[in-house]
Short mmCIF file of C-alpha atoms in Angstrom, two decimals:
data_model
loop_
_atom_site.label_atom_id
_atom_site.label_comp_id
_atom_site.label_asym_id
_atom_site.label_seq_id
_atom_site.Cartn_x
_atom_site.Cartn_y
_atom_site.Cartn_z
CA MET A 275 41.90 75.37 -21.43
CA GLU A 276 38.13 75.30 -21.74
CA GLY A 277 37.06 74.94 -25.35
CA ARG A 278 40.48 73.98 -26.64
CA LYS A 279 40.64 70.40 -27.84
CA ILE A 280 43.44 68.27 -26.41
CA SER A 281 45.96 66.71 -28.78
CA PHE A 282 46.64 62.98 -28.45
CA SER A 283 49.42 60.52 -29.37
CA VAL A 284 48.24 56.93 -29.29
CA VAL A 285 51.15 54.62 -28.77
CA MET A 286 50.45 50.95 -29.74
CA THR A 287 52.87 48.20 -28.95
CA CYS A 288 52.76 44.82 -30.75
CA TYR A 289 54.67 41.58 -30.33
CA ASN A 290 53.40 38.49 -32.21
CA LEU A 291 49.80 39.66 -32.51
CA GLU A 292 49.11 38.99 -36.09
CA LYS A 293 45.63 37.55 -35.33
CA TYR A 294 44.50 40.71 -33.43
CA VAL A 295 46.50 43.76 -34.41
CA ALA A 296 44.38 44.68 -37.43
CA GLU A 297 41.27 44.95 -35.24
CA ALA A 298 43.20 47.03 -32.71
CA ILE A 299 44.40 49.43 -35.36
CA GLU A 300 41.04 49.80 -36.91
CA SER A 301 39.43 50.50 -33.48
CA VAL A 302 41.80 53.48 -33.13
CA LEU A 303 41.18 54.76 -36.63
CA ARG A 304 37.45 54.78 -36.02
CA GLN A 305 37.60 57.36 -33.31
CA THR A 306 35.00 60.05 -33.46
CA TYR A 307 37.37 62.71 -32.09
CA ASP A 308 38.20 65.49 -34.53
CA GLY A 309 41.02 67.17 -32.64
CA GLU A 310 44.72 66.73 -33.37
CA LYS A 311 45.91 63.15 -33.03
CA GLU A 312 48.46 60.68 -34.18
CA LEU A 313 49.02 56.91 -34.04
CA ILE A 314 52.43 55.34 -33.37
CA ILE A 315 52.70 51.60 -33.87
CA VAL A 316 55.74 49.81 -32.43
CA ASP A 317 56.47 46.30 -33.53
CA ASP A 318 58.85 44.75 -30.97
CA CYS A 319 60.64 42.38 -33.36
CA SER A 320 57.63 40.13 -33.89
CA THR A 321 58.51 36.67 -35.29
CA ASP A 322 55.13 36.12 -36.81
CA GLY A 323 53.42 38.13 -39.56
CA SER A 324 52.40 41.08 -37.35
CA MET A 325 54.31 43.68 -39.35
CA GLU A 326 52.90 42.59 -42.66
CA VAL A 327 49.37 42.71 -41.17
CA ILE A 328 50.13 46.24 -39.91
CA ARG A 329 51.22 47.36 -43.41
CA GLN A 330 48.13 45.77 -45.04
CA THR A 331 45.78 47.35 -42.55
CA LEU A 332 47.24 50.86 -43.00
CA ALA A 333 47.22 50.45 -46.77
CA ARG A 334 43.45 50.28 -46.66
CA GLY A 335 43.35 53.87 -45.32
CA THR A 336 43.99 55.69 -42.06
CA ASN A 337 40.82 57.83 -41.93
CA GLY A 338 42.92 61.01 -41.82
CA TRP A 339 45.24 59.83 -38.96
CA PRO A 340 48.95 60.54 -39.27
CA VAL A 341 50.55 57.14 -38.63
CA THR A 342 54.14 56.22 -37.76
CA THR A 343 55.40 52.66 -37.66
CA ILE A 344 58.56 51.64 -35.75
CA GLN A 345 60.34 48.29 -35.67
CA THR A 346 62.75 47.86 -32.71
CA GLU A 347 66.17 46.50 -33.41
CA ARG A 348 65.80 43.81 -30.84
CA ASN A 349 62.92 42.53 -28.68
CA SER A 350 62.92 44.93 -25.80
CA GLY A 351 59.80 43.99 -23.86
CA VAL A 352 56.68 46.07 -23.09
CA ALA A 353 58.49 48.90 -21.41
CA GLY A 354 61.16 49.09 -24.16
CA ALA A 355 58.47 49.20 -26.91
CA CYS A 356 56.60 51.82 -24.96
CA ASP A 357 59.71 53.96 -24.67
CA ALA A 358 60.38 53.67 -28.40
CA GLY A 359 56.90 54.98 -29.15
CA CYS A 360 56.70 57.65 -26.52
CA SER A 361 60.08 59.06 -27.56
CA ARG A 362 58.44 59.77 -30.94
CA ALA A 363 55.19 61.21 -29.55
CA LYS A 364 54.72 64.86 -30.18
CA TYR A 365 51.28 65.70 -28.65
CA GLU A 366 50.14 66.71 -25.26
CA TRP A 367 48.60 63.45 -23.95
CA ILE A 368 49.82 59.95 -24.63
CA ILE A 369 47.44 57.00 -24.66
CA MET A 370 49.10 53.58 -24.37
CA THR A 371 47.54 50.50 -25.77
CA ASP A 372 48.53 47.00 -26.90
CA GLY A 373 48.13 45.43 -30.32
CA ASP A 374 45.19 43.27 -29.14
CA ASP A 375 43.13 45.86 -27.22
CA ILE A 376 39.93 47.17 -28.85
CA GLN A 377 39.04 50.83 -28.36
CA ASP A 378 35.59 52.29 -28.14
CA GLU A 379 35.17 54.92 -30.76
CA ARG A 380 34.44 57.55 -28.08
CA ARG A 381 37.65 57.04 -26.11
CA LEU A 382 39.51 60.17 -27.26
CA GLU A 383 36.33 62.22 -27.08
CA LEU A 384 35.58 61.27 -23.51
CA THR A 385 39.21 61.59 -22.40
CA ASN A 386 39.21 65.12 -23.89
CA GLU A 387 36.10 66.03 -21.83
CA LEU A 388 37.63 64.71 -18.60
CA VAL A 389 40.97 66.53 -19.10
CA GLN A 390 39.19 69.70 -19.95
CA ARG A 391 37.40 69.54 -16.57
CA HIS A 392 40.64 68.75 -14.75
CA PRO A 393 43.38 70.66 -16.59
CA ASP A 394 46.05 70.11 -13.90
CA ALA A 395 45.79 66.21 -14.02
CA GLY A 396 48.86 64.29 -15.07
CA VAL A 397 47.19 60.80 -15.53
CA LEU A 398 43.79 59.40 -16.32
CA VAL A 399 42.88 55.85 -15.36
CA GLY A 400 39.55 54.04 -15.69
CA SER A 401 37.55 50.97 -16.19
CA ALA A 402 37.89 48.28 -18.89
CA LYS A 403 35.96 45.38 -20.35
CA PHE A 404 37.35 41.92 -20.29
CA ALA A 405 36.97 40.24 -23.66
CA ASP A 406 37.75 36.73 -24.94
CA ILE A 407 39.98 35.92 -27.87
CA ASN A 408 37.01 36.66 -30.20
CA GLY A 409 36.35 40.15 -28.62
CA ASN A 410 33.18 39.05 -26.79
CA VAL A 411 32.88 40.86 -23.42
CA TYR A 412 32.49 38.62 -20.40
CA GLY A 413 33.28 41.01 -17.50
CA TYR A 414 34.29 44.45 -16.36
CA LEU A 415 37.12 45.87 -14.32
CA GLY A 416 36.20 48.85 -12.15
CA CYS A 417 38.43 51.79 -11.40
CA CYS A 418 39.72 52.47 -7.98
CA GLY A 419 40.31 48.73 -7.38
CA LEU A 420 36.56 48.27 -6.83
CA PRO A 421 34.02 46.04 -8.63
CA TYR A 422 32.69 47.86 -11.67
CA GLU A 423 29.23 48.37 -10.13
CA GLN A 424 30.74 50.13 -7.05
CA SER A 425 33.29 52.28 -8.72
CA PRO A 426 32.61 56.04 -8.92
CA GLU A 427 31.51 57.72 -12.10
CA CYS A 428 34.40 60.13 -11.92
CA SER A 429 36.75 61.29 -9.16
CA ARG A 430 39.94 63.20 -8.69
CA LEU A 431 43.03 62.80 -6.54
CA GLY A 432 44.31 66.31 -6.09
CA THR A 433 46.49 66.77 -3.05
CA PRO A 434 49.57 64.74 -2.20
CA GLU A 435 47.66 63.43 0.84
CA GLU A 436 44.83 62.12 -1.34
CA ARG A 437 47.16 60.51 -3.82
CA LEU A 438 49.29 58.83 -1.14
CA GLU A 439 46.23 57.58 0.80
CA ASN A 440 44.77 55.85 -2.35
CA TYR A 441 48.08 54.24 -3.18
CA LEU A 442 48.62 52.64 0.23
CA LEU A 443 47.12 49.28 0.99
CA PRO A 444 45.68 47.77 3.07
CA ASP A 445 45.20 50.71 5.36
CA GLY A 446 43.82 53.18 2.93
CA PRO A 447 40.89 53.14 0.40
CA PRO A 448 41.24 50.74 -2.52
CA ARG A 449 44.04 51.69 -4.86
CA TRP A 450 43.19 52.89 -8.34
CA SER A 451 43.87 50.25 -10.82
CA PRO A 452 46.67 51.32 -13.20
CA PHE A 453 45.29 49.30 -16.03
CA GLY A 454 47.39 49.88 -19.10
CA CYS A 455 44.71 49.58 -21.77
CA TYR A 456 42.82 52.49 -20.22
CA MET A 457 45.41 54.87 -19.03
CA ALA A 458 46.37 58.24 -20.54
CA VAL A 459 49.48 60.16 -19.28
CA ARG A 460 50.41 63.73 -19.86
CA ARG A 461 53.58 63.98 -22.03
CA SER A 462 55.28 66.14 -19.40
CA VAL A 463 55.38 63.17 -17.07
CA PHE A 464 57.41 61.23 -19.62
CA THR A 465 59.81 64.08 -20.25
CA ARG A 466 60.22 64.74 -16.52
CA TRP A 467 61.06 61.17 -15.56
CA GLY A 468 62.76 59.87 -18.73
CA GLU A 469 62.53 56.44 -20.34
CA LEU A 470 61.71 53.48 -18.24
CA THR A 471 64.31 51.18 -19.78
CA LYS A 472 67.10 53.57 -18.87
CA SER A 473 66.35 53.43 -15.17
CA ALA A 474 65.24 49.78 -15.24
CA ARG A 475 68.63 48.85 -16.93
CA GLU A 476 68.30 45.26 -18.30
CA GLU A 477 65.18 44.32 -16.29
CA ARG A 478 62.02 43.73 -18.32
CA ILE A 479 59.13 45.41 -16.57
CA LEU A 480 55.43 46.23 -17.14
CA GLN A 481 55.00 49.90 -17.79
CA ASP A 482 51.53 50.25 -16.32
CA SER A 483 52.16 50.45 -12.60
CA THR A 484 55.47 52.20 -12.97
CA TRP A 485 54.15 55.04 -15.03
CA TYR A 486 51.15 55.23 -12.71
CA LEU A 487 53.39 55.75 -9.71
CA ARG A 488 55.48 58.33 -11.53
CA ALA A 489 52.36 60.24 -12.53
CA LEU A 490 51.02 60.18 -8.89
CA LEU A 491 54.32 61.51 -7.70
CA THR A 492 54.13 64.29 -10.24
CA GLY A 493 50.64 65.63 -9.74
CA PRO A 494 46.78 65.16 -9.64
CA ALA A 495 45.07 62.16 -11.19
CA ILE A 496 41.51 61.54 -12.43
CA ASN A 497 39.55 58.43 -13.16
CA SER A 498 36.42 57.39 -15.08
CA ARG A 499 34.01 54.63 -14.67
CA GLU A 500 33.09 54.55 -18.32
CA PRO A 501 34.71 51.33 -19.91
CA LEU A 502 36.05 52.57 -23.22
CA CYS A 503 38.56 49.75 -23.97
CA LYS A 504 38.29 45.91 -24.29
CA TYR A 505 41.16 44.02 -22.70
CA ARG A 506 41.51 40.77 -24.58
CA THR A 507 42.50 37.83 -22.37
CA ARG A 508 44.52 35.13 -24.23
CA GLU A 509 46.03 31.87 -23.21
CA ASP A 510 49.56 33.22 -23.43
CA ASN A 511 48.72 36.57 -21.85
CA ILE A 512 50.61 37.23 -18.64
CA LEU A 513 47.45 38.62 -16.96
CA ASN A 514 45.09 35.87 -18.29
CA ARG A 515 42.41 35.00 -15.74
CA MET A 516 40.50 32.41 -17.75
CA ARG A 517 42.14 29.24 -16.40
CA ASP A 518 40.03 26.52 -14.92
CA GLY A 519 39.75 26.88 -11.16
CA ARG A 520 37.41 23.97 -10.55
CA SER A 521 40.03 21.22 -10.53
CA LEU A 522 43.42 20.64 -8.91
CA ALA A 523 45.10 20.47 -12.36
CA GLY A 524 43.47 23.76 -13.35
CA CYS A 525 44.48 25.53 -10.12
CA ARG A 526 48.02 24.26 -10.43
CA ALA A 527 48.27 25.46 -14.00
CA TYR A 528 46.92 28.91 -12.91
CA GLU A 529 49.44 29.22 -10.12
CA LEU A 530 52.42 28.15 -12.23
CA HIS A 531 51.27 30.71 -14.82
CA MET A 532 51.04 33.37 -12.05
CA ILE A 533 54.75 32.80 -11.04
CA LYS A 534 55.64 34.75 -14.18
CA PHE A 535 53.44 37.59 -13.01
CA TYR A 536 55.00 37.52 -9.56
CA GLU A 537 58.52 37.74 -11.10
CA LEU A 538 57.44 40.75 -13.18
CA ASN A 539 56.07 42.43 -10.08
CA LEU A 540 59.35 41.94 -8.34
CA LYS A 541 61.03 43.89 -11.14
CA ASN A 542 58.33 46.52 -11.11
CA TYR A 543 58.60 47.13 -7.34
CA ARG A 544 62.33 47.38 -7.61
CA GLN A 545 61.83 50.05 -10.30
CA GLU A 546 59.30 51.91 -8.13
CA LEU A 547 61.83 51.97 -5.30
CA ARG A 548 64.41 53.43 -7.61
CA ASP A 549 61.96 56.16 -8.60
CA ILE A 550 61.06 56.96 -5.03
CA LYS A 551 64.76 57.29 -4.16
CA ARG A 552 65.15 59.60 -7.17
CA ALA A 553 62.30 61.76 -5.89
CA LYS A 554 63.90 61.97 -2.44
CA VAL A 555 67.09 63.34 -3.95
CA ASP A 556 65.46 65.45 -6.63
CA THR A 557 62.62 67.48 -5.04
CA ALA A 558 61.56 68.94 -8.40
CA LEU A 559 60.21 65.53 -9.45
CA THR A 560 57.37 65.45 -6.86
CA ASP A 561 55.22 67.53 -4.45
CA LEU A 562 55.22 64.84 -1.81
CA THR A 563 57.03 65.67 1.43
CA PRO A 564 60.09 63.72 2.55
CA GLU A 565 57.99 62.13 5.22
CA GLN A 566 55.34 60.97 2.67
CA LEU A 567 58.06 59.57 0.39
CA GLN A 568 59.46 57.65 3.35
CA GLN A 569 55.99 56.22 3.99
CA LEU A 570 55.60 55.32 0.37
CA GLU A 571 59.06 53.68 0.23
CA ALA A 572 58.22 51.53 3.28
CA HIS A 573 54.97 50.42 1.68
CA VAL A 574 56.57 49.42 -1.65
CA SER A 575 59.40 47.64 0.21
CA GLY A 576 56.70 45.54 1.97
CA LYS A 577 55.16 44.71 -1.44
CA LEU A 578 58.53 43.72 -2.74
CA ALA A 579 59.10 41.42 0.16
CA ALA A 580 55.69 39.85 -0.42
CA TYR A 581 56.37 39.06 -3.99
CA GLU A 582 59.86 37.67 -3.22
CA ILE A 583 58.00 35.05 -1.18
CA LEU A 584 55.60 34.35 -4.13
CA ALA A 585 58.26 34.21 -6.79
CA LYS A 586 60.30 31.68 -4.79
CA TRP A 587 57.25 29.81 -3.51
CA TRP A 588 58.09 26.44 -4.97
CA GLU A 589 61.57 26.56 -3.51
CA LEU A 590 60.27 26.83 0.05
CA PRO A 591 59.80 23.78 2.33
CA TRP A 592 56.18 22.80 2.36
CA ARG A 593 55.93 23.41 6.16
CA LYS A 594 57.09 26.93 5.68
CA ARG A 595 54.55 27.47 2.89
CA LEU A 596 51.78 26.16 5.07
CA GLY A 597 52.79 28.40 7.94
CA ILE A 598 52.90 31.50 5.81
CA ALA A 599 49.56 30.78 4.18
CA LEU A 600 47.67 30.05 7.40
CA HIS A 601 49.06 32.62 9.87
CA ASN A 602 46.22 35.09 9.22
CA PRO A 603 42.48 34.75 8.96
CA LEU A 604 40.98 34.38 5.50
CA PRO A 605 38.99 37.27 3.99
CA ALA A 606 35.26 36.54 4.11
CA ASN A 607 34.87 36.19 0.35
CA PHE A 608 37.48 33.36 0.21
CA ARG A 609 34.77 30.84 0.99
CA SER A 610 33.17 31.50 -2.39
CA TRP A 611 36.35 30.77 -4.38
CA PRO A 612 36.79 27.53 -6.25
CA TRP A 613 38.47 24.78 -4.18
CA PRO A 614 41.15 23.58 -4.08
CA ARG A 615 43.32 26.69 -4.50
CA LEU A 616 47.08 26.19 -4.29
CA LEU A 617 48.90 28.22 -1.61
CA PRO A 618 50.63 30.93 -3.66
CA PHE A 619 47.44 32.65 -4.61
CA ARG A 620 46.26 32.39 -1.01
CA VAL A 621 49.48 34.09 0.11
CA TYR A 622 48.78 36.92 -2.23
CA VAL A 623 45.36 37.43 -0.62
CA PHE A 624 46.85 37.39 2.88
CA LEU A 625 49.53 39.91 2.01
CA ARG A 626 47.06 42.20 0.29
CA TRP A 627 44.32 42.22 2.87
CA ALA A 628 45.74 41.13 6.23
CA LYS A 629 46.43 44.46 7.99
CA ASP A 630 48.67 42.95 10.68
CA TRP A 631 51.05 41.37 8.20
CA ARG A 632 54.65 42.63 8.23
CA PRO A 633 57.53 41.38 5.96
#
């Protein structure tokens, strides 16, 4: 593969992002990469002026990019919009991005270099910049689940043992962050596993972690520390981390907001369990052994049980909440967090880091 440029399909999903989608599109069209590429924009039945902004932006020129626009017949959620775009993708690697993410002009170029060095990889994950609604960077997300400063420049998970070890928490090394705005997946992973929405049925899920698990089940993975994408945090973004944590009211608003995230994770882990069970039946889907799949299934089942607690947190008696939250020691860095923190987020910390916890 050395010397041959990789071909890329960039799939951008958009729902009610009229304020941001023009900048997102322009950041893709400014790429310095001169290999084969295409842009597929999926508008998921936006109720604002997103589609008109998309048309106006493309009318100003596409810088030589072939561009396809798709409007879904009904709002199908992130995974549904992703499926609609990926089913139209024709090139070797698919880069998924949202209509408010901002791409560095070197993204495709660097991705090509990494894939050239690791031609057997099925997925590339990496770091990202956190940006406010105006696109101003205020933080970084490192790869491998580590702070940006500590994350490796580039590394590879090759064997099934390496991939499994990095997926399992808390006993193994930190899990790679399957962050959607900086994730590229080989098209063969999509064709092998099929559309997410077909296996997820009517559940609305986030595609990031589910495609990440499918890719790890399929073959080797690589990561890069270079942050080539800005992830824009907005007030209505499900992953927004900009809420005030210095007051009781701010913490309560943050935790209520996070319940939506807990509920999405419930659906995601149920989908991951379905995929693991598929792999146990169809051995052509993965190179993991039955014993490794059993270990992975037990791990994901534990995560599912944890998020079932979080999603139903406010329905539990307060004594039970207190007992769950205080039955394990706090991690050392908890003392530096803003106080007061309501219990749901504390439970998440316990379930993630307390090695003796069992569902």
